[in-house]
Coordinates of C-alpha atoms in Angstrom, one line a residue:
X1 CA -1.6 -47.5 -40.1
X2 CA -0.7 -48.2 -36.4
X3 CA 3.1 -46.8 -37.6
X4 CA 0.9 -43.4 -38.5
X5 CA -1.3 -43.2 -34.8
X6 CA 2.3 -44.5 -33.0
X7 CA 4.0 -41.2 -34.7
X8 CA 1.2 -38.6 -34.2
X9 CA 0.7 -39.6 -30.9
X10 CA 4.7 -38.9 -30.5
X11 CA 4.4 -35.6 -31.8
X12 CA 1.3 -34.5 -29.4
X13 CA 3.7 -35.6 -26.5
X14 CA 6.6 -33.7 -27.2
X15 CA 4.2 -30.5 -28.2
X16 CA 3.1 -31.2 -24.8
X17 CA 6.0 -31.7 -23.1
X18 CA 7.5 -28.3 -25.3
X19 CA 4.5 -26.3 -23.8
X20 CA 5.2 -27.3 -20.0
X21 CA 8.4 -26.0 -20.4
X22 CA 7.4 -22.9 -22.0
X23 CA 4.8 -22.2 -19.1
X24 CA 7.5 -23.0 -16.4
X25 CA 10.2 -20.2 -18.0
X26 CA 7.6 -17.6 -18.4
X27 CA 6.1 -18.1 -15.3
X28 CA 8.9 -18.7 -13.0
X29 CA 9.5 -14.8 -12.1
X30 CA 6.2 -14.4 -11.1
X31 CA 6.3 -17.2 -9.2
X32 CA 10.0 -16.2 -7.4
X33 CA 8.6 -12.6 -7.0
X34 CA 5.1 -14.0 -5.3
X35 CA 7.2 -15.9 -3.0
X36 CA 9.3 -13.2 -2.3
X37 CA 6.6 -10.7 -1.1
X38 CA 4.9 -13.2 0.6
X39 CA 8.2 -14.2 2.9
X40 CA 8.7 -9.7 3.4
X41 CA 5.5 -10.0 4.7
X42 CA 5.8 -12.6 7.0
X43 CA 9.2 -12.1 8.5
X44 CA 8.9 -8.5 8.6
X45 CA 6.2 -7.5 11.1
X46 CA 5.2 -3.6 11.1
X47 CA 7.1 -2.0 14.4
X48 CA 7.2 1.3 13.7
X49 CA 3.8 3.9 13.9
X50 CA 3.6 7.9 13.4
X51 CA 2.0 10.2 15.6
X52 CA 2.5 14.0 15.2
X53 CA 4.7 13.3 12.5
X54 CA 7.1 11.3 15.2
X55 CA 8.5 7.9 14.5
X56 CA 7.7 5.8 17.2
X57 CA 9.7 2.3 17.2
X58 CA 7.6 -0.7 19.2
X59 CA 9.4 -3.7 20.8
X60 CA 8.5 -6.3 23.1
X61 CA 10.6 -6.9 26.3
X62 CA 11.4 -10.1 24.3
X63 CA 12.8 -8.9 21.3
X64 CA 15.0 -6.4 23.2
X65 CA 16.8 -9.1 25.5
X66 CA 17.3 -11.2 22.4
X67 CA 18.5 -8.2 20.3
X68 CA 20.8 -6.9 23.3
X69 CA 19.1 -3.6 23.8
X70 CA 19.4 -2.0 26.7
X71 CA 18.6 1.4 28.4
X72 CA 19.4 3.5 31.4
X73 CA 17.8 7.0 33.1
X74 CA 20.0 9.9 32.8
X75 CA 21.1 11.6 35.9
X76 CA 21.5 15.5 36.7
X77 CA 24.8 16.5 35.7
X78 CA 26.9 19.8 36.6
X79 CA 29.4 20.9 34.7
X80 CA 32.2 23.8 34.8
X81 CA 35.1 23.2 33.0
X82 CA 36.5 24.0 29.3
X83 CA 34.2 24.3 26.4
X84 CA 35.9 22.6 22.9
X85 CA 34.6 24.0 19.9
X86 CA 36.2 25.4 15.9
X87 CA 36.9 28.5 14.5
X88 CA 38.4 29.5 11.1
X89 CA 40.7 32.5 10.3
X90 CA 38.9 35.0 8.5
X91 CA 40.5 37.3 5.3
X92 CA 40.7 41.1 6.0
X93 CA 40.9 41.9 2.7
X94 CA 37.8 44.0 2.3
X95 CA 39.0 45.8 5.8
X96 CA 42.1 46.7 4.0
X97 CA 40.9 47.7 0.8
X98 CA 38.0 49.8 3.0
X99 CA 41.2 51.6 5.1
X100 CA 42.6 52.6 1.7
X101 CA 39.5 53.8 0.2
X102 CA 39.0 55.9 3.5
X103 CA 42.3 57.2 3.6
X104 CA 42.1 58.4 -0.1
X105 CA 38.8 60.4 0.9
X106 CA 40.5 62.2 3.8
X107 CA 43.3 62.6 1.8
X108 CA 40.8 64.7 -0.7
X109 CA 39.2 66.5 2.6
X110 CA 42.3 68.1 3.8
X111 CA 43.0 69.0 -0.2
X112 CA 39.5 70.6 0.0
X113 CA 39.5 72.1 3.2
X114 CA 42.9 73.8 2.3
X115 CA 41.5 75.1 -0.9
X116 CA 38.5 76.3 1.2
X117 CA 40.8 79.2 3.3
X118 CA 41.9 80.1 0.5
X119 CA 38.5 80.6 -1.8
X120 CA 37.3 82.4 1.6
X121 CA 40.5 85.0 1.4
X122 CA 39.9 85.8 -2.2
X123 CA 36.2 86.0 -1.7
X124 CA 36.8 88.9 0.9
X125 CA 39.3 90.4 -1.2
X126 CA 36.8 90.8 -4.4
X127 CA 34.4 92.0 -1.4
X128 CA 36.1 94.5 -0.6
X129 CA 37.4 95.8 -3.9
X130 CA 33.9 95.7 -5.1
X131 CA 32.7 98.1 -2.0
X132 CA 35.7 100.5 -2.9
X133 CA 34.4 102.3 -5.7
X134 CA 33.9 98.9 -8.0
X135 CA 37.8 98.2 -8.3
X136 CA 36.3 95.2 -9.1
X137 CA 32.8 94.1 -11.0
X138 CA 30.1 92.4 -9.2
X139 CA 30.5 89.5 -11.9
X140 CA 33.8 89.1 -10.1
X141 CA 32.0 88.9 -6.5
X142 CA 30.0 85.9 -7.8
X143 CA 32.4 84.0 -9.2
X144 CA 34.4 84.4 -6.0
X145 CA 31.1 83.3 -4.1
X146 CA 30.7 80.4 -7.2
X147 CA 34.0 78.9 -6.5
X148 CA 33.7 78.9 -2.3
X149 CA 30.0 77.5 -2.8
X150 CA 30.9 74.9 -5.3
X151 CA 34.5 74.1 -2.5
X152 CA 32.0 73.7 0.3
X153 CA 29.8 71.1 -1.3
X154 CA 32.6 69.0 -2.4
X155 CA 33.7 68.9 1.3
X156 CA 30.0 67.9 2.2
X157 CA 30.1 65.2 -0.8
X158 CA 33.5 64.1 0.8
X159 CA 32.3 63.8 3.9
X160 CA 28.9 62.2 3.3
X161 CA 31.3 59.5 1.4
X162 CA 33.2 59.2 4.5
X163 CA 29.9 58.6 6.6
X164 CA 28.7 55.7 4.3
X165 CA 32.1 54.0 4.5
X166 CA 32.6 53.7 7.8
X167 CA 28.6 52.4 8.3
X168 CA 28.8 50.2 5.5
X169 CA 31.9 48.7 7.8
X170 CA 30.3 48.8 11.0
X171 CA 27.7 46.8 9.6
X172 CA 29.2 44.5 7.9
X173 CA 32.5 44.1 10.5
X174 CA 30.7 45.7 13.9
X175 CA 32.0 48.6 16.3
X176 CA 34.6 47.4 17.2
X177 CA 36.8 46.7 14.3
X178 CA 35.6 50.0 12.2
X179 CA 38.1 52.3 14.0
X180 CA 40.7 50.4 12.1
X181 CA 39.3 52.3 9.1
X182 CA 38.3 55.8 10.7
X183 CA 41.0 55.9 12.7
X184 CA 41.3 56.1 16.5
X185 CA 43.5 54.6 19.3
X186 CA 43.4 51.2 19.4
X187 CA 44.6 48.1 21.2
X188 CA 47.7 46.0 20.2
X189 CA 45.7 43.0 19.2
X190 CA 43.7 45.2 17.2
X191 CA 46.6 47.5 15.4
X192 CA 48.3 44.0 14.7
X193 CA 46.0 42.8 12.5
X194 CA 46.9 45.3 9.5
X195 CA 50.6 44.5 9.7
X196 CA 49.9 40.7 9.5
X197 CA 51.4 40.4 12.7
X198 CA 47.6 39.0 13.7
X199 CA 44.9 37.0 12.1
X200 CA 41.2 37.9 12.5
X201 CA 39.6 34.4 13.9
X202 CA 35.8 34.2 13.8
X203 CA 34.6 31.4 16.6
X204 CA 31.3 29.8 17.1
X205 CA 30.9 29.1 20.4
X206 CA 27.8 26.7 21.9
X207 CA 25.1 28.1 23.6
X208 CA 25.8 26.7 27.3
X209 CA 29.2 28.8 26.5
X210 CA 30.0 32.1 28.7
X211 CA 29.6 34.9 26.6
X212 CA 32.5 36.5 26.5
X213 CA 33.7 40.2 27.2
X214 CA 36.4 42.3 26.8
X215 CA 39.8 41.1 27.9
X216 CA 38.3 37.5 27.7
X217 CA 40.8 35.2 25.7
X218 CA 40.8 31.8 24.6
X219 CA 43.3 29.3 23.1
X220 CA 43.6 27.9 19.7
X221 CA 45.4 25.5 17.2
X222 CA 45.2 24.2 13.5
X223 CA 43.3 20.9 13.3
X224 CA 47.1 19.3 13.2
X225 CA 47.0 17.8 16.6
X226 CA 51.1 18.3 17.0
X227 CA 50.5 22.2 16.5
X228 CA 50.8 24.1 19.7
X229 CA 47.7 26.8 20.7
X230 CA 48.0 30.3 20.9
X231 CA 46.2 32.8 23.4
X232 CA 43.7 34.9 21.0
X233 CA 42.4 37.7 22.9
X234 CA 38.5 38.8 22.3
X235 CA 37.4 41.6 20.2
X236 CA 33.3 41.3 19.8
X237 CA 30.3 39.5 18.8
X238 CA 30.6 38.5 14.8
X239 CA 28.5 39.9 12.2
X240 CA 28.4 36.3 10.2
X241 CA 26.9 32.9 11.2
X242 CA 29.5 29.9 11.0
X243 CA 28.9 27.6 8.3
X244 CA 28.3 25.1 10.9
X245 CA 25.4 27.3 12.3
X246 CA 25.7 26.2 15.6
X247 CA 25.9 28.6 18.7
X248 CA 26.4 32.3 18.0
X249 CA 29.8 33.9 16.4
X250 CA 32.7 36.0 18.1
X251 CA 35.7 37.8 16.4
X252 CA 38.9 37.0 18.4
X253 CA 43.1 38.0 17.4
X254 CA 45.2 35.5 17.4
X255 CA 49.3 36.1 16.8
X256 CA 49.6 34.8 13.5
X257 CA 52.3 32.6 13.5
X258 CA 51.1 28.9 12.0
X259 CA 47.9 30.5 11.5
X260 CA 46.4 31.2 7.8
X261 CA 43.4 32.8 6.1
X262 CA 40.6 29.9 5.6
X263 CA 42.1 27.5 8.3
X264 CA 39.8 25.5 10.5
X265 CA 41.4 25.7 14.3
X266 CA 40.3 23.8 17.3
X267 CA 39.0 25.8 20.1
X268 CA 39.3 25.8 24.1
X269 CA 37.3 28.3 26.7
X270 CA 37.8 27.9 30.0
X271 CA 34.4 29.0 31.8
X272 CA 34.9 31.7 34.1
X273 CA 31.9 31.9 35.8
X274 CA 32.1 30.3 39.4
X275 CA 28.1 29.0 38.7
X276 CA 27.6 25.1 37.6
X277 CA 26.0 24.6 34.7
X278 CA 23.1 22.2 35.0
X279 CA 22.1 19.3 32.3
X280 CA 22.1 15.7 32.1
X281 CA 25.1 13.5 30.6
X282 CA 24.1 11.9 27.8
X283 CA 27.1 8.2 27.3
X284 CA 28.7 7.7 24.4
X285 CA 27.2 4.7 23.3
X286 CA 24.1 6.1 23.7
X287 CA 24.3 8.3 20.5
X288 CA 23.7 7.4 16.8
X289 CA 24.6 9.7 14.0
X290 CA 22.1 10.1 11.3
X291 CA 22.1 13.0 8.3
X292 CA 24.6 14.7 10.2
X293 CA 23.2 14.9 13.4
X294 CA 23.7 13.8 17.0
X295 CA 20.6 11.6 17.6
X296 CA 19.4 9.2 21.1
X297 CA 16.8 6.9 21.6
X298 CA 14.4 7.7 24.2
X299 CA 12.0 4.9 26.3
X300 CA 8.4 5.5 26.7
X301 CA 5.9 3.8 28.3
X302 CA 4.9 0.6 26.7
X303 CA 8.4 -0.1 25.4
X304 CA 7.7 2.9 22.8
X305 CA 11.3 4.2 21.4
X306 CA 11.1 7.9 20.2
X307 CA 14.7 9.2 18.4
X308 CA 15.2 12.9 19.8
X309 CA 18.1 15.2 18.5
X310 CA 20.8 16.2 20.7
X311 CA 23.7 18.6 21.1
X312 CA 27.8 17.5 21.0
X313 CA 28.7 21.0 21.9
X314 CA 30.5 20.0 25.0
X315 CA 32.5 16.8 25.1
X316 CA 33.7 15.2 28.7
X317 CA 35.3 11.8 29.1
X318 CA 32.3 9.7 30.0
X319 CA 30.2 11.4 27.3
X320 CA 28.4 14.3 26.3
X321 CA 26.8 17.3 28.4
X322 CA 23.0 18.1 27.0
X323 CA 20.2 20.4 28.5
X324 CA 17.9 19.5 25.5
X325 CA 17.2 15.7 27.8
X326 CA 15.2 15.9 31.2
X327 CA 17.1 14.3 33.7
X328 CA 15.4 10.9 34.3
X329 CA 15.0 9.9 31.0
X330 CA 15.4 6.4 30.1
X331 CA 17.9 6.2 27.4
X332 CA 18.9 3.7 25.1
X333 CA 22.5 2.8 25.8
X334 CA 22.9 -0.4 23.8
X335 CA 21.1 -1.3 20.5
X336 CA 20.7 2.4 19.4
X337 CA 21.9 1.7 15.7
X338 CA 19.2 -1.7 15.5
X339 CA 16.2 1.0 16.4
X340 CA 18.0 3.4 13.8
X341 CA 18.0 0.7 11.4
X342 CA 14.2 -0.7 12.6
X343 CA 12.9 2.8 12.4
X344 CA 14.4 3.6 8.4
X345 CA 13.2 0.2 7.5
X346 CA 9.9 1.0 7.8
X347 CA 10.5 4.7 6.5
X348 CA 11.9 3.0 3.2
X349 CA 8.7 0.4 2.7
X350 CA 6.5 3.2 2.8
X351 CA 8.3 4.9 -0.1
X352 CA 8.2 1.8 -1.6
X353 CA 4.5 1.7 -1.1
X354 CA 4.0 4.8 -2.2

């Protein structure tokens, strides 16, 4: 009997003991995954608000000594020098299949217009046999007059062709390259780019840029940094935006040499106007990169960081040249990657949330 109570008493331990277990396995992710939110929660305090849709990054003047961040206010700047910028070598193709398409139509005018003198002679003859006693029937006459009439509106068809050519390549080329296709006296640098002694170079040049003008020139080179630059002399404002679609867009010829179709080349204008440019310069280590973009880290009051965009048009040796920042502005000039990281921190536990 007490061998019975001893062993049933056994088995209610371990099915005891079995059950423990069983609780702790199952219920030990719960428990790591409570512990885990309740730690996110604690060590990572909410520094980053909205308003209008603008992140706005919040840190004590503690936390920025201990994290090393440190800002400056940007002085007025002027600036004349050399603007640095790309291009790439655009295909003439269409140009050149354009010139022969016009060629062929003028080709067919003077064709026409030969055949027109000579409808115009035999139309007078017929006339006047027709008014000397009918030598000739007036179903003669008409088919003279048929053939001139039906001569004349081919030379109108021709030259109605000849119009919507060379609009369709204004348009799509501008003024000044659509003589190559009508014809016309034209420059060197212009004449050279049909017999591939030139290359047709499309540049996108920053806004704070001089626009240039006619007999303006600028030097280029491939993005191989041993290649020497060329002197490519301005033609007129492009018809296409840069992939880049930054700054506006000029046509330029370049002597072809080391130069090929689809090429990315480095670019260098020399300003020419004798005024300063005004603007702030913005250090180097002031700038964080983000989707792309040039971005800083502006200081408001109450040690409020805002993250404004800014341009990289014009490179100097101490930095970059902006308009887009009020001179005065305190800047962040050390730590800007820790706000970048601070401010998408929060961004991504709010998706999170969500």
């Amino acid at each position: 009997m007490n061998k019975r109570i001893t062993l049933i008493i056994g088995l209610q331990a371990l099915i005891i003991i079995t059950l423990f277990w069983v609780l702790v396995f199952y219920g030990k992710d719960e428990y790591e995954a409570y512990q885990s939110e309740q730690e996110e929660e604690i060590e990572s305090p909410n520094r980053v608000s909205e308003k209008d849709g603008i992140s706005i990054v919040m840190l004590s003047a503690e936390t920025q000594r201990n994290s090393g961040i440190t800002s400056s206010k940007v002085q007025k700047f002027s600036y004349q020098g050399s603007v640095k910028t790309f291009g790439s070598v655009v295909s003439i193709d269409k140009l050149i299949e354009a010139k022969t398409q016009y060629v062929a139509l003028a080709t067919e005018m003077n064709i026409a217009k030969s055949s027109s003198q000579q409808l115009q002679l035999q139309l007078q003859r017929m006339k006047t046999l027709n008014d000397d006693d009918k030598n000739v029937s007036d179903s003669a006459v008409q088919e003279a007059q048929a053939l001139v009439n039906a001569n004349q509106a081919k030379i109108q068809a021709i030259q109605q062709q000849q119009f919507n050519l060379a609009s369709a390549i204004e348009l799509q080329w501008g003024e000044a390259l659509s003589p190559l296709i009508t014809g016309g006296q034209l420059a060197p640098h212009l004449s050279r780019l049909f017999t591939r002694q030139n290359v047709l170079v499309q540049v996108s040049l920053p806004a704070t840029a001089n626009a240039p003008v006619i007999g303006n020139s600028i030097q280029i080179s491939s993005l191989n940094e041993r290649a020497s630059s060329v002197k490519a002399i301005y033609i007129s404002p492009a018809t296409n935006a840069d992939m880049s679609g930054i700054g506006k867009t000029y046509y330029y010829s370049a002597p072809a040499e080391s130069l090929r179709v689809g090429m990315r080349v480095n670019v260098v204008q020399t300003n020419s106007s004798q005024h300063d440019v005004h603007g702030v310069l913005i250090p180097s280590s002031a700038v964080v990169w983000h989707g792309g973009k040039p971005w800083v880290y502006v200081k408001k009051q109450n040690n409020q960081f805002v993250r404004q965009p800014i341009s990289t048009d014009t490179e100097i040796e101490e930095g970059w040249f902006n308009q887009e920042i009020s001179a005065g502005s305190e800047v962040v000039t050390n730590g800007a990657q820790l706000l970048l990281s601070e401010e998408f921190k929060y961004l991504i536990k709010n998706e999170n949330e969500d």
